[in-house]
Amino acid sequence: MTETTHVPTISLNDDRAIPQLGFGVFQIPPEDTAEATSLALEVGYRHIDTAEMYENEQGVGDAVRDSSLERDAIWITSKLSNRKNEPDEIRAAFEETLQKLGSDYVDLFLIHWPLPTRPGSDFVTRWKVLEEFKADGRARSIGVSNFEVAHLERLAAECDVAPAVNQIEIHPYFLNEEVRAYGESHGIATEAWSPIAQGGVLEDPTITRIAERIERTPAQVVLRWHVQRRSIIFPKSVTPDRVRENFGLFDFELTDADMEAITGLDKGEEGRTGPNPNEFAGPSD
Ligand SMILES: NC(=O)c1ccc[n+]([C@@H]2O[C@H](COP(=O)([O-])OP(=O)(O)OC[C@H]3O[C@@H](n4cnc5c(N)ncnc54)[C@H](OP(=O)(O)O)[C@@H]3O)[C@@H](O)[C@H]2O)c1
């Protein structure tokens, strides 16, 4: 097990520092999550991104416990389920998260979606419960995911603690620039989910040409592009060679021209792969 890694950290607005590269476990079946996470820890990843809705927090917790690493050597993020609206159910769900992770704290806890159109749901109410978790130390940092500028402005106007991060869809086909730029100018770090668009950008000729020229893989080129834009990323893979490949981002650089060419692939709203946060209402049950 590697004790130290070469992954840089990004400073957050609460004076903490998050490893810029982590391992995402969305869509990894619960029964496979411990094995996948264990491999990621062996390779050197020290940041795992899970969520209540992924139903695999237990596997993440098992892998962390089974590793030879101290708990504080690993950054763990989880996210509040879209099904939880009332303060008491949020508190109970958070306790379950800690229990499944086998830890008395998470490094970062996020509101998963703002759900502005969900009946009975209010993200300000939910944020105030996350502020409790931050105050009692069980969530060392708190943040949001899929928040648009208007949602962030409402939090700024009505709440005490500013989100440390906003985790949003970003990849070369969908820059999500307005939201990213708002975060940058307001001290909210940007985490880019689906950083390779679940593989959807890897055959783009602009990307494959750069990859061939510098003798790296298309995934490494795209992930390195995120790194140089100072986004926090956590690509997901259950394929051991890819888990290793996605970790090899810190011994090469893209030129300004390469960076610009990849940024130029943005398709605007058409490039979005996930739901639009202004419309998404979460599960119906
Ligand atoms: N907050 C949110 O609403 C939200 C939404 C989506 C995702 N996320 C987070 O972001 C993380 C990453 O996003 P994601 O899982 O949607 O997508 P992603 O990381 O962009 O892509 C994952 C997909 O790409 C494949 N892949 C990974 N590395 C590859 C490589 N080097 N070459 C070719 N293919 C490769 C994987 O296949 P194999 O696994 O088969 O190797 C998998 O199908 C998630 O795991 C989750 O933690 C958050």
PDB file of C-alpha atoms in Angstrom, residues 52 80 84 86-100 109 129 132-133 138:
ATOM      1  CA  GLU A  52     -26.318   7.612  -0.031  1.00  0.00           C
ATOM      2  CA  LEU A  80     -27.548  13.375   1.081  1.00  0.00           C
ATOM      3  CA  LYS A  84     -34.663  13.145   2.520  1.00  0.00           C
ATOM      4  CA  GLU A  86     -37.203  16.802   6.783  1.00  0.00           C
ATOM      5  CA  PRO A  87     -34.497  17.705   9.308  1.00  0.00           C
ATOM      6  CA  ASP A  88     -35.061  14.587  11.425  1.00  0.00           C
ATOM      7  CA  GLU A  89     -34.886  12.228   8.463  1.00  0.00           C
ATOM      8  CA  ILE A  90     -31.749  14.007   7.242  1.00  0.00           C
ATOM      9  CA  ARG A  91     -30.156  13.558  10.683  1.00  0.00           C
ATOM     10  CA  ALA A  92     -31.086   9.860  10.729  1.00  0.00           C
ATOM     11  CA  ALA A  93     -29.796   9.325   7.176  1.00  0.00           C
ATOM     12  CA  PHE A  94     -26.503  11.005   8.055  1.00  0.00           C
ATOM     13  CA  GLU A  95     -26.050   8.748  11.074  1.00  0.00           C
ATOM     14  CA  GLU A  96     -26.622   5.765   8.795  1.00  0.00           C
ATOM     15  CA  THR A  97     -24.002   7.132   6.379  1.00  0.00           C
ATOM     16  CA  LEU A  98     -21.433   7.335   9.187  1.00  0.00           C
ATOM     17  CA  GLN A  99     -22.318   3.870  10.375  1.00  0.00           C
ATOM     18  CA  LYS A 100     -21.950   2.379   6.878  1.00  0.00           C
ATOM     19  CA  PHE A 109     -21.016  15.949   2.876  1.00  0.00           C
ATOM     20  CA  VAL A 129     -29.125  20.670   8.752  1.00  0.00           C
ATOM     21  CA  GLU A 132     -25.333  21.381  12.128  1.00  0.00           C
ATOM     22  CA  PHE A 133     -23.136  18.461  10.955  1.00  0.00           C
ATOM     23  CA  ARG A 138     -19.150  15.048  11.961  1.00  0.00           C
TER      24      ARG A 138
END
